[in-house]
Coordinates of C-alpha atoms in Angstrom, one line a residue:
Chain I
M1 CA 40.3 -20.0 6.7
G2 CA 38.2 -17.7 8.8
D3 CA 38.6 -14.0 9.5
P4 CA 42.4 -13.1 9.7
L5 CA 41.5 -10.7 12.5
F6 CA 41.9 -13.5 15.1
N7 CA 45.2 -14.9 13.7
N8 CA 47.5 -12.9 15.9
G9 CA 45.9 -13.4 19.3
F10 CA 43.1 -11.5 21.0
D11 CA 43.7 -8.0 22.3
L12 CA 41.7 -4.8 23.0
G13 CA 42.1 -3.7 19.4
V14 CA 40.5 -6.8 18.1
V15 CA 37.6 -6.5 20.5
L16 CA 37.1 -2.9 19.5
I17 CA 37.1 -3.7 15.8
V18 CA 34.6 -6.5 16.4
L19 CA 32.4 -4.1 18.3
V20 CA 32.7 -1.3 15.7
K21 CA 31.9 -3.8 12.9
S22 CA 28.8 -5.0 14.7
L23 CA 27.7 -1.4 15.3
I24 CA 28.3 -0.5 11.6
G25 CA 26.5 -3.6 10.5
F26 CA 23.6 -2.9 12.8
T27 CA 23.4 0.7 11.6
F28 CA 23.6 -0.4 8.0
V29 CA 20.6 -2.7 8.5
M30 CA 18.6 -0.2 10.6
V31 CA 19.1 2.7 8.2
G32 CA 18.4 0.2 5.4
V33 CA 15.1 -0.7 7.0
I34 CA 14.1 2.9 7.4
F35 CA 14.7 3.6 3.8
M36 CA 13.4 0.3 2.6
I37 CA 10.0 1.0 4.2
W38 CA 10.0 4.4 2.6
F39 CA 11.2 3.0 -0.8
E40 CA 8.6 0.3 -0.8
R41 CA 5.7 2.6 0.1
K42 CA 6.8 5.1 -2.5
V43 CA 7.4 2.6 -5.3
I44 CA 4.2 0.7 -4.7
A45 CA 2.3 4.0 -4.6
D46 CA 3.8 5.0 -8.0
M47 CA 2.7 1.6 -9.4
Q48 CA -0.8 2.1 -8.0
N49 CA -1.4 5.6 -9.3
R50 CA -0.9 7.1 -5.8
I51 CA 1.6 9.5 -4.3
G52 CA 2.8 7.7 -1.2
P53 CA 4.3 9.3 1.9
N54 CA 5.2 12.9 1.2
R55 CA 4.6 14.7 4.5
A56 CA 7.4 14.0 6.9
G57 CA 10.7 15.4 5.5
P58 CA 11.7 15.9 1.9
F59 CA 9.8 13.3 -0.3
G60 CA 8.5 11.8 2.9
L61 CA 11.9 10.3 3.7
L62 CA 11.3 10.7 7.5
Q63 CA 7.9 8.9 7.4
T64 CA 9.3 5.7 8.9
L65 CA 11.0 7.6 11.7
A66 CA 7.7 9.4 12.4
D67 CA 5.9 6.0 12.4
G68 CA 8.5 4.5 14.7
I69 CA 8.1 7.4 17.2
K70 CA 4.4 7.1 17.1
L71 CA 4.6 3.3 17.7
I72 CA 6.9 3.8 20.7
F73 CA 4.4 6.2 22.4
K74 CA 1.4 4.0 21.8
E75 CA -0.1 1.8 24.5
D76 CA 1.4 -1.6 24.8
L77 CA -1.5 -4.0 25.1
R78 CA -1.2 -7.6 26.3
P79 CA -4.4 -9.8 26.1
D80 CA -5.5 -11.3 29.3
R81 CA -5.2 -14.8 28.0
A82 CA -1.7 -14.3 26.6
D83 CA 1.3 -16.0 28.0
P84 CA 3.2 -13.1 29.5
L85 CA 6.8 -14.3 29.1
V86 CA 6.5 -15.8 25.7
F87 CA 4.4 -12.9 24.5
R88 CA 7.2 -10.5 25.4
L89 CA 10.0 -12.7 24.1
A90 CA 8.6 -13.4 20.6
P91 CA 9.3 -10.1 19.0
Y92 CA 13.0 -10.3 20.0
L93 CA 13.1 -13.9 18.7
S94 CA 11.9 -12.4 15.4
V95 CA 14.3 -9.5 15.2
A96 CA 17.5 -11.1 16.5
P97 CA 17.8 -13.8 13.7
A98 CA 17.1 -11.2 11.1
F99 CA 20.1 -9.2 12.1
L100 CA 22.3 -12.2 12.9
T101 CA 21.9 -13.5 9.4
F102 CA 23.1 -10.2 8.0
C103 CA 26.4 -10.6 10.0
I104 CA 27.7 -13.3 7.6
V105 CA 27.2 -11.1 4.5
P106 CA 30.4 -9.6 3.0
I107 CA 29.4 -6.1 2.0
G108 CA 32.7 -5.0 0.6
G109 CA 36.4 -5.8 -0.1
V110 CA 38.4 -6.2 -3.2
F111 CA 38.7 -9.8 -4.4
T112 CA 40.4 -9.3 -7.7
S113 CA 44.1 -9.1 -8.7
G114 CA 45.4 -11.5 -6.0
Q115 CA 43.7 -9.8 -3.1
D116 CA 41.5 -11.8 -0.7
G117 CA 39.0 -9.1 0.2
S118 CA 40.6 -8.1 3.4
V119 CA 41.2 -4.6 4.7
H120 CA 43.8 -3.2 7.1
L121 CA 42.6 -1.2 10.0
F122 CA 44.8 0.0 12.9
G123 CA 47.4 -2.7 12.3
H124 CA 44.8 -5.4 12.0
T125 CA 43.7 -7.3 9.0
T126 CA 40.0 -8.2 8.7
Y127 CA 37.1 -8.9 6.2
L128 CA 34.3 -6.4 5.5
Q129 CA 31.7 -8.6 7.2
V130 CA 30.7 -8.8 10.8
A131 CA 31.6 -12.4 11.1
D132 CA 32.9 -15.1 8.8
P133 CA 32.0 -18.4 10.6
P134 CA 33.3 -21.5 8.8
I135 CA 29.8 -22.9 8.8
G136 CA 28.6 -19.7 6.9
V137 CA 25.6 -20.8 4.9
L138 CA 24.5 -23.4 7.6
F139 CA 24.2 -20.4 9.9
L140 CA 21.9 -18.8 7.5
L141 CA 19.6 -21.8 7.4
A142 CA 19.8 -22.1 11.2
M143 CA 18.8 -18.5 11.7
S144 CA 16.0 -18.6 9.3
S145 CA 14.6 -21.6 11.2
I146 CA 14.8 -19.7 14.4
G147 CA 12.9 -16.9 12.8
V148 CA 10.0 -19.4 12.6
Y149 CA 10.0 -19.6 16.4
G150 CA 9.4 -15.9 16.7
V151 CA 6.4 -16.1 14.5
M152 CA 5.1 -19.4 16.0
L153 CA 5.5 -18.3 19.6
A154 CA 4.0 -14.9 18.9
G155 CA 0.9 -16.5 17.4
W156 CA 0.6 -19.2 20.1
S157 CA 1.2 -16.9 23.1
S158 CA -1.4 -14.3 22.1
G159 CA -4.1 -16.6 23.3
S160 CA -6.3 -15.7 20.4
K161 CA -7.6 -17.7 17.4
Y162 CA -6.5 -15.6 14.4
P163 CA -2.9 -15.2 15.5
L164 CA -2.8 -18.9 16.1
L165 CA -4.1 -19.7 12.7
G166 CA -1.7 -17.2 11.2
A167 CA 1.2 -18.7 13.1
V168 CA 0.3 -22.3 12.0
R169 CA 0.2 -21.1 8.4
A170 CA 3.4 -19.2 8.8
S171 CA 5.3 -22.1 10.3
A172 CA 4.0 -24.6 7.7
Q173 CA 5.0 -22.3 4.9
M174 CA 8.4 -21.4 6.3
V175 CA 9.3 -25.0 7.0
S176 CA 8.2 -26.3 3.6
Y177 CA 10.0 -23.6 1.7
E178 CA 13.1 -24.0 3.8
A179 CA 13.7 -27.3 2.1
A180 CA 13.8 -25.8 -1.4
L181 CA 15.9 -22.9 0.0
G182 CA 18.5 -25.3 1.5
L183 CA 18.6 -27.6 -1.6
S184 CA 19.3 -24.7 -3.9
V185 CA 22.0 -23.5 -1.6
V186 CA 23.6 -26.9 -1.8
T187 CA 24.3 -26.4 -5.5
V188 CA 26.2 -23.2 -4.7
I189 CA 28.2 -25.0 -2.0
L190 CA 29.0 -27.7 -4.5
M191 CA 30.4 -25.2 -6.9
T192 CA 32.3 -23.3 -4.2
G193 CA 33.5 -26.2 -2.1
S194 CA 33.1 -24.2 1.0
L195 CA 30.3 -23.1 3.4
S196 CA 32.0 -19.8 4.3
T197 CA 30.3 -16.8 2.7
H198 CA 33.7 -15.2 2.2
D199 CA 34.9 -18.1 0.1
I200 CA 31.7 -18.1 -1.8
V201 CA 32.2 -14.5 -2.8
A202 CA 35.9 -15.0 -3.4
T203 CA 35.3 -17.8 -6.0
Q204 CA 32.8 -15.5 -7.8
A205 CA 35.2 -12.6 -8.1
G206 CA 36.3 -11.3 -11.4
R207 CA 34.4 -12.1 -14.5
F208 CA 30.6 -12.2 -14.8
L209 CA 30.8 -15.8 -16.0
D210 CA 32.3 -16.8 -12.6
W211 CA 29.1 -15.8 -10.8
N212 CA 27.2 -18.7 -9.3
L213 CA 24.2 -17.4 -11.2
V214 CA 26.0 -18.6 -14.4
T215 CA 27.9 -21.6 -13.0
T216 CA 24.8 -23.2 -11.5
A217 CA 22.8 -22.2 -14.6
V218 CA 20.1 -19.9 -13.2
V219 CA 17.7 -22.6 -12.0
P220 CA 18.9 -22.6 -8.3
F221 CA 18.9 -18.8 -8.4
V222 CA 15.3 -18.8 -9.4
I223 CA 14.3 -21.4 -6.9
F224 CA 16.2 -19.7 -4.2
S225 CA 14.6 -16.3 -5.0
I226 CA 11.0 -17.8 -5.0
A227 CA 11.7 -19.7 -1.8
A228 CA 13.3 -16.7 -0.2
C229 CA 10.2 -14.7 -1.0
A230 CA 8.0 -17.3 0.6
E231 CA 10.4 -17.5 3.6
L232 CA 10.0 -13.8 4.1
N233 CA 6.2 -14.0 4.1
R234 CA 6.1 -11.3 1.5
P235 CA 3.5 -11.0 -1.2
P236 CA 2.5 -13.1 -3.2
F237 CA 3.3 -15.5 -0.3
D238 CA 1.8 -13.3 2.5
L239 CA -0.8 -15.8 3.6
V240 CA 0.5 -15.4 7.1
E241 CA -0.8 -11.9 7.3
A242 CA -3.7 -12.3 4.9
E243 CA -5.7 -9.5 6.4
Q244 CA -8.9 -10.4 4.6
E245 CA -8.8 -13.8 6.3
L246 CA -6.7 -13.5 9.5
V247 CA -6.9 -9.9 10.5
G248 CA -3.2 -9.4 10.9
G249 CA -2.0 -13.0 11.2
F250 CA 0.4 -13.8 14.0
H251 CA 0.8 -10.2 15.2
T252 CA -2.9 -9.4 15.4
E253 CA -2.7 -9.0 19.2
Y254 CA 0.5 -7.0 19.2
S255 CA 0.6 -3.2 19.5
S256 CA 3.0 -0.4 20.2
I257 CA 6.7 -1.1 19.6
R258 CA 6.3 -4.8 20.0
F259 CA 4.3 -4.7 16.7
G260 CA 7.0 -2.4 15.4
M261 CA 9.6 -5.0 16.1
F262 CA 7.8 -7.6 13.9
Y263 CA 7.5 -4.9 11.2
L264 CA 11.2 -4.2 11.6
A265 CA 12.1 -7.9 11.5
E266 CA 10.1 -8.3 8.3
F267 CA 11.9 -5.6 6.5
M268 CA 15.3 -6.6 8.1
N269 CA 14.7 -10.1 6.7
T270 CA 13.9 -8.7 3.3
I271 CA 17.1 -6.8 3.2
T272 CA 19.1 -9.7 4.6
M273 CA 17.6 -12.2 2.2
S274 CA 18.3 -9.9 -0.8
A275 CA 21.9 -9.5 0.5
I276 CA 22.2 -13.3 0.8
I277 CA 20.9 -13.8 -2.7
V278 CA 23.5 -11.2 -3.9
T279 CA 26.2 -13.0 -2.0
L280 CA 25.3 -16.5 -3.1
F281 CA 24.5 -16.0 -6.8
L282 CA 25.5 -12.5 -7.9
G283 CA 29.1 -12.3 -6.7
G284 CA 28.4 -10.2 -3.7
P285 CA 30.5 -7.0 -3.9
S286 CA 32.4 -8.0 -7.0
G287 CA 32.3 -5.7 -10.0
P288 CA 34.6 -3.5 -12.1
V289 CA 36.6 -0.7 -10.5
L290 CA 36.0 2.3 -12.6
F291 CA 38.0 5.1 -11.0
G292 CA 39.1 6.4 -7.7
P293 CA 39.9 4.3 -4.6
Q294 CA 39.3 0.7 -5.3
Q295 CA 37.9 -0.1 -1.9
I296 CA 34.8 2.0 -2.6
W297 CA 33.6 0.2 -5.6
P298 CA 32.8 -3.2 -4.1
L299 CA 30.6 -1.4 -1.6
V300 CA 28.9 0.5 -4.4
W301 CA 28.3 -2.7 -6.5
F302 CA 27.0 -4.5 -3.5
T303 CA 24.5 -1.8 -2.7
L304 CA 23.4 -1.5 -6.3
K305 CA 22.7 -5.2 -6.5
L306 CA 21.0 -5.1 -3.2
L307 CA 18.8 -2.3 -4.4
G308 CA 17.9 -4.2 -7.5
F309 CA 16.6 -7.1 -5.4
L310 CA 14.7 -4.9 -3.0
F311 CA 13.0 -3.3 -6.0
G312 CA 12.3 -6.7 -7.3
F313 CA 10.5 -7.7 -4.1
V314 CA 8.4 -4.5 -4.2
W315 CA 7.6 -5.1 -7.8
L316 CA 6.4 -8.6 -7.0
R317 CA 4.2 -7.3 -4.3
A318 CA 2.7 -4.7 -6.6
T319 CA 2.0 -7.2 -9.4
L320 CA 1.0 -10.6 -8.1
P321 CA -2.1 -11.5 -6.2
R322 CA -1.8 -13.7 -3.1
F323 CA -1.5 -17.5 -3.6
R324 CA -4.2 -19.8 -2.3
Y325 CA -3.0 -22.1 0.5
D326 CA -3.0 -25.3 -1.5
Q327 CA -1.3 -23.6 -4.5
L328 CA 1.4 -22.4 -2.1
M329 CA 2.0 -25.9 -0.8
D330 CA 1.8 -27.4 -4.3
L331 CA 4.4 -25.0 -5.6
G332 CA 6.7 -25.7 -2.7
W333 CA 6.5 -29.5 -2.4
K334 CA 5.6 -30.6 -5.9
G335 CA 7.4 -27.8 -7.8
L336 CA 10.4 -26.2 -6.1
I337 CA 11.7 -29.1 -4.1
P338 CA 11.8 -31.7 -6.9
A339 CA 13.2 -29.1 -9.3
S340 CA 16.0 -28.2 -6.9
L341 CA 16.7 -31.9 -6.1
V342 CA 16.9 -32.7 -9.8
W343 CA 19.2 -29.7 -10.4
L344 CA 21.3 -30.7 -7.5
I345 CA 21.8 -34.2 -8.9
L346 CA 22.7 -32.8 -12.3
V347 CA 25.2 -30.3 -10.9
A348 CA 26.7 -33.0 -8.6
V349 CA 27.2 -35.5 -11.5
I350 CA 28.8 -32.9 -13.7
R351 CA 31.0 -31.8 -10.9
V352 CA 32.1 -35.4 -10.2
G353 CA 32.6 -36.0 -14.0
N354 CA 34.9 -33.0 -14.2
D355 CA 36.9 -34.2 -11.2
Q356 CA 37.2 -37.8 -12.5
D357 CA 38.0 -36.7 -16.1
W358 CA 35.0 -38.3 -17.6
P359 CA 34.4 -37.5 -21.3
R360 CA 32.4 -34.2 -21.5
V361 CA 29.1 -35.8 -22.6
V362 CA 29.0 -38.5 -19.9
G363 CA 28.5 -36.1 -17.0
P364 CA 25.4 -34.4 -18.2
L365 CA 24.0 -37.6 -19.7
V366 CA 24.3 -39.5 -16.4
G367 CA 22.9 -36.5 -14.6
L368 CA 19.9 -36.2 -16.9
G369 CA 19.3 -40.0 -16.6
V370 CA 19.2 -39.8 -12.8
A371 CA 17.1 -36.7 -13.0
G372 CA 14.7 -38.4 -15.4
A373 CA 14.4 -41.4 -13.1
V374 CA 13.8 -39.2 -10.1
F375 CA 11.2 -37.3 -12.1
L376 CA 9.4 -40.5 -13.2
L377 CA 9.4 -41.8 -9.6
L378 CA 8.0 -38.5 -8.4
L379 CA 5.3 -38.5 -11.0
G380 CA 4.4 -42.1 -10.1
A381 CA 4.2 -41.1 -6.4
L382 CA 2.0 -38.1 -7.1
R383 CA -0.3 -40.2 -9.4
T384 CA -0.6 -42.9 -6.8
S385 CA -1.5 -40.5 -4.0
A386 CA -4.0 -38.8 -6.3
T387 CA -5.6 -42.1 -7.1
R388 CA -5.8 -43.1 -3.5
R389 CA -7.3 -39.8 -2.5
H390 CA -9.8 -40.2 -5.3
D391 CA -10.7 -43.7 -4.0
E392 CA -10.9 -42.5 -0.5
A393 CA -13.3 -39.7 -1.6
E394 CA -15.4 -42.3 -3.3
V395 CA -15.5 -44.6 -0.3
G396 CA -16.3 -41.6 1.8
S397 CA -19.2 -40.5 -0.3
Chain M
M1 CA 3.7 -12.7 -22.3
G2 CA 1.4 -14.7 -20.1
Y3 CA 2.3 -14.6 -16.5
L4 CA 4.8 -11.8 -17.0
A5 CA 2.5 -9.3 -18.7
G6 CA 1.4 -8.0 -15.3
F7 CA 5.0 -7.0 -14.4
A8 CA 5.1 -4.8 -17.5
V9 CA 1.9 -3.2 -16.5
T10 CA 3.1 -2.2 -13.0
F11 CA 6.5 -1.1 -14.4
Q12 CA 4.9 1.2 -17.0
K13 CA 2.6 2.6 -14.3
M14 CA 5.5 3.4 -12.1
F15 CA 7.1 5.6 -14.8
K16 CA 3.7 6.9 -15.9
W17 CA 4.3 5.8 -19.4
T18 CA 0.7 5.0 -20.0
P19 CA -2.3 7.4 -19.5
S20 CA -3.7 4.9 -17.0
G21 CA -0.5 5.4 -14.9
E22 CA -1.2 9.0 -14.0
T23 CA -1.4 9.8 -10.4
V24 CA -5.0 10.1 -9.3
T25 CA -4.4 11.2 -5.7
V26 CA -5.5 14.8 -5.0
Q27 CA -3.6 16.3 -2.1
Y28 CA -6.9 17.3 -0.5
P29 CA -6.6 20.3 1.8
K30 CA -4.2 21.9 -0.7
D31 CA -5.9 20.9 -3.9
K32 CA -9.6 20.0 -4.4
R33 CA -11.4 17.9 -7.0
P34 CA -14.0 19.9 -9.0
K35 CA -17.4 19.4 -7.4
P36 CA -20.3 17.9 -9.3
E37 CA -22.8 20.4 -10.8
R38 CA -25.6 19.3 -8.5
L39 CA -23.8 18.8 -5.3
H40 CA -25.9 19.5 -2.2
G41 CA -24.0 21.6 0.3
R42 CA -25.1 24.0 3.0
H43 CA -28.0 26.4 2.5
V44 CA -28.0 30.1 1.8
L45 CA -30.9 32.6 2.0
N46 CA -30.9 34.6 -1.2
R47 CA -31.8 38.2 -1.8
Y48 CA -33.3 40.0 -4.8
E49 CA -31.1 42.3 -6.8
D50 CA -32.2 45.4 -4.9
G51 CA -31.0 43.8 -1.7
M52 CA -34.4 42.7 -0.4
E53 CA -34.6 39.2 1.2
K54 CA -36.6 36.6 -0.7
C55 CA -37.7 34.7 2.4
I56 CA -41.3 35.5 3.4
G57 CA -41.4 33.4 6.5
C58 CA -44.0 31.0 5.3
E59 CA -42.4 28.0 7.1
L60 CA -43.1 25.6 4.2
C61 CA -39.4 24.6 4.3
A62 CA -39.7 23.8 8.0
G63 CA -42.9 21.9 7.3
V64 CA -41.4 19.7 4.5
C65 CA -38.1 19.1 6.3
P66 CA -37.9 15.3 7.0
A67 CA -35.1 15.8 9.5
K68 CA -36.9 18.6 11.3
C69 CA -33.7 20.7 11.2
I70 CA -35.3 24.0 10.1
Y71 CA -36.9 26.5 12.5
V72 CA -38.6 29.5 11.0
R73 CA -40.7 32.3 12.6
G74 CA -42.2 34.9 10.3
A75 CA -43.0 38.5 11.3
D76 CA -44.8 41.4 9.6
N77 CA -42.5 43.7 7.6
P78 CA -41.9 47.0 9.3
P79 CA -43.7 49.5 7.0
D80 CA -40.9 52.1 7.1
D81 CA -38.0 49.6 6.5
P82 CA -39.2 46.4 4.9
V83 CA -36.9 43.4 4.8
S84 CA -38.7 41.6 2.0
P85 CA -41.0 42.8 -0.8
G86 CA -44.1 41.1 0.6
E87 CA -46.1 41.5 3.7
R88 CA -44.1 39.2 6.0
Y89 CA -40.4 38.2 6.2
G90 CA -38.4 35.5 7.9
F91 CA -37.8 36.9 11.4
V92 CA -36.0 33.9 12.8
Y93 CA -34.4 31.3 10.5
E94 CA -32.2 28.5 11.9
I95 CA -30.9 25.3 10.3
N96 CA -29.2 22.7 12.4
F97 CA -26.6 21.1 10.2
L98 CA -26.0 18.3 12.6
R99 CA -29.5 17.1 11.5
C100 CA -29.8 18.2 7.9
I101 CA -29.6 15.4 5.4
H102 CA -29.3 17.8 2.4
C103 CA -32.3 16.2 0.7
D104 CA -33.2 19.6 -0.8
L105 CA -36.9 19.3 -0.1
C106 CA -36.8 22.7 1.5
V107 CA -35.5 24.1 -1.8
E108 CA -38.3 22.3 -3.6
A109 CA -40.9 23.7 -1.2
C110 CA -39.8 27.3 -1.2
P111 CA -42.3 29.5 -3.2
T112 CA -40.0 32.4 -3.6
E113 CA -36.7 30.6 -4.3
A114 CA -35.3 32.1 -1.1
I115 CA -33.6 29.0 0.3
T116 CA -31.1 27.2 -1.9
E117 CA -28.2 24.9 -1.4
S118 CA -24.7 25.9 -2.2
K119 CA -21.9 23.5 -2.9
L120 CA -20.1 24.3 0.3
F121 CA -19.8 21.4 2.8
E122 CA -16.2 21.3 4.1
F123 CA -16.8 22.6 7.6
S124 CA -15.2 21.7 10.9
F125 CA -17.3 22.8 13.8
T126 CA -15.7 22.7 17.1
N127 CA -19.0 22.9 19.0
R128 CA -22.7 22.2 18.5
Q129 CA -23.6 25.8 18.6
D130 CA -21.6 26.6 15.4
A131 CA -23.5 23.8 13.6
I132 CA -26.8 25.7 14.1
Y133 CA -26.7 28.3 11.4
T134 CA -28.8 31.4 12.3
K135 CA -30.4 33.7 9.8
S136 CA -27.5 36.2 10.0
E137 CA -25.2 33.4 8.9
L138 CA -27.4 32.0 6.2
V139 CA -28.3 35.2 4.4
V140 CA -26.0 36.1 1.5
G141 CA -23.7 39.1 1.9
D142 CA -24.1 42.4 0.2
D143 CA -22.2 41.1 -2.8
G144 CA -24.6 38.2 -3.1
R145 CA -22.0 35.6 -2.0
P146 CA -22.5 33.2 1.0
Q147 CA -20.8 34.4 4.2
H148 CA -17.4 32.8 4.8
L149 CA -17.7 31.6 8.3
P150 CA -14.5 30.9 10.3
W151 CA -14.9 27.1 10.3
E152 CA -15.7 26.8 6.7
D153 CA -13.1 25.8 4.2
W154 CA -13.9 27.1 0.7
R155 CA -12.1 29.2 -1.8
D156 CA -12.9 31.6 -4.6
G157 CA -15.2 30.2 -7.1
E158 CA -16.6 27.4 -5.0
D159 CA -19.6 29.4 -4.0
I160 CA -20.8 29.7 -7.6
P161 CA -23.6 29.0 -8.2
T162 CA -25.3 29.3 -4.8
S163 CA -28.7 29.0 -6.3
A164 CA -28.1 25.4 -7.2
W165 CA -30.2 24.2 -10.2
M166 CA -33.6 23.9 -11.4
R167 CA -35.8 22.1 -9.0
A168 CA -36.8 18.6 -9.9
T169 CA -40.5 19.0 -9.1
A170 CA -40.8 22.6 -10.3
A171 CA -43.1 23.2 -13.3
H172 CA -40.2 24.6 -15.3
G173 CA -38.2 21.4 -14.5
A174 CA -40.0 19.6 -17.3
A175 CA -37.9 19.1 -20.4
I176 CA -40.3 21.2 -22.4
H177 CA -39.1 24.3 -20.6
E178 CA -35.5 23.7 -21.4
G179 CA -33.6 26.8 -22.4
E180 CA -35.9 29.1 -20.5
V181 CA -34.7 31.2 -17.7
A182 CA -36.1 29.5 -14.6
W183 CA -34.6 31.4 -11.7
S184 CA -35.5 34.8 -10.4
A185 CA -32.8 37.4 -10.4
E186 CA -30.4 37.4 -7.5
L187 CA -28.3 39.9 -5.7
G188 CA -24.7 39.9 -7.1
Y189 CA -25.4 37.5 -9.9
G190 CA -28.4 38.9 -11.7
T191 CA -30.4 36.6 -13.9
R192 CA -28.8 33.2 -14.2
A193 CA -28.4 31.6 -17.6
P194 CA -30.9 28.9 -18.4
E195 CA -30.1 25.3 -17.3
P196 CA -28.1 23.2 -19.8
A197 CA -29.9 20.5 -21.6
Q198 CA -30.4 17.4 -19.6
S199 CA -28.2 14.9 -21.4
D200 CA -28.2 13.9 -25.0
A201 CA -29.3 16.9 -27.0
D202 CA -31.0 14.8 -29.7
L203 CA -32.8 12.6 -27.2
S204 CA -34.0 15.6 -25.2
R205 CA -35.2 17.4 -28.4
S206 CA -37.2 14.4 -29.5
L207 CA -38.6 14.2 -26.0
V208 CA -39.5 17.9 -26.1
S209 CA -41.3 17.6 -29.4
E210 CA -43.2 14.5 -28.1
V211 CA -44.2 16.4 -25.0
R212 CA -45.3 19.4 -27.1
E213 CA -47.4 17.2 -29.3
A214 CA -49.0 15.6 -26.3
D215 CA -49.5 18.9 -24.7
S216 CA -51.1 20.5 -27.8
G217 CA -53.3 17.4 -28.3
Y218 CA -54.5 17.6 -24.7
Q219 CA -55.1 21.3 -25.2
S220 CA -57.1 20.9 -28.4
S221 CA -59.2 18.0 -27.1
D222 CA -59.9 20.1 -24.0
D223 CA -60.9 23.0 -26.2
A224 CA -63.1 20.7 -28.3
H225 CA -64.6 19.3 -25.2
G226 CA -65.3 22.8 -23.8
G227 CA -66.7 23.8 -27.2
G228 CA -69.1 20.9 -27.1
H229 CA -70.8 22.2 -24.1

């Protein structure tokens, strides 16, 4: 349980390894963000018959760097009516959780043939992830909730109406999709029996059929992906920054590198969320070792899966138009949350059935029965509320 | 496919599998889009094939200019070294391109086809003085091409044709005169080929014949009327 790094006491070497791991993790995400921004702009340009950035460096690879330097040298404006302390704090509240979430993602390590994914460094044994807290996935949910504070406080402290409206939308959206996000994670935890991301990856090691994508039968994966997209405020769920309606949303009043930090946080979150999806459902770094040193391949597989998801997010952005606000809320509360609840019950009953040696058919049947009952209750509730709203409208008119 | 069809569209466009996926961006300063045939750019003052200037300093262009951006002063031609074939020539000729709206009314007004608009418009003046083109900058060079001023960005071929197109209000602008040479000969280019047909060949031909009939009818009735007296 936990990172074996701390098993033999706590000395300078351990501290150094932790520092180096944090540094490498941070660099990984930062470099990832730089190239993700370039990748997104390039891919979306290709999809829209454009060329995309091609001026700074070969293929425009250094465009993000140039933009960053430009942002640093720009004037840092603060509106008169802004709350000075909170206004300055908000960007950090946005960036920090984005990076902290990435800390729990295992990015490498061999989990097959009896190994537990640990590596030996300078006489110490450790996992290839910055931290492996026993609460793992709970930490993810906690951090994504704190990310809402960054957005909310930024909007509120700007002392301006558009940021406030954007922030209200953002927090409502993020809070409502967090429920679906959490409920679909619970099915993964049910299959794994542990909250630790390391354990989640370890149980998926080996065959493709062991991946949680298969063991939880795709549905939680789909729900989690949609909810993650909404949680990231990326298109088609980018109502937060709907520039046609809200100027720039919660960061309208931000300029210079403070704006840059929100931008950074957004892309950091995209990378982190993709990494989390890969960890939870696609076996993290697991994959076949083809040739050469076996420690390399997990890193390669992880990066490839990550890239696949990052491309997916860009693809979504290029294809789908933005949701209307009521459609967004309908999808979240009436679609994703009931679906993930029903699936959770189904998985739970099958799991209990397996443990209790029920006959094979009983588990799914009981599960389906409960799910059906839940569904009917929900339908009744929705219909009742619709009727009441209709009556109210009639009374009102 | 329903909801998913859109994803196929964007995916195909990314790899340029369909003709609609071809990149439409032109890397502007490096590459340029072809310019429309009748684009209104900056003016030039044309010369005859023997090198004489066409401008006679009549100031009609200055008079018609709605933006009041043209300043002309005529002067008598020196008898021993005439600048233009007629009695007078344009002694001072200035166009302020900060005011010019490129309406082409000056071109319509010009009786000698001296002032025309080229397709050149990609200039970056660094001061207001440069924006006022004087006569020495407007007159075409000895090869008949517009002068390439330091702040102008244009490349070979973009200066053709400098004498623009048939004027809309000119007598020979009527469809009946299609196919006739309508422009006086120019230094460097000689006689320009007649204007291409206006749009649909059949349509214009039928229009031409209608106009011809109408014309001849008018002519004959006029004759008859005259004969009656």
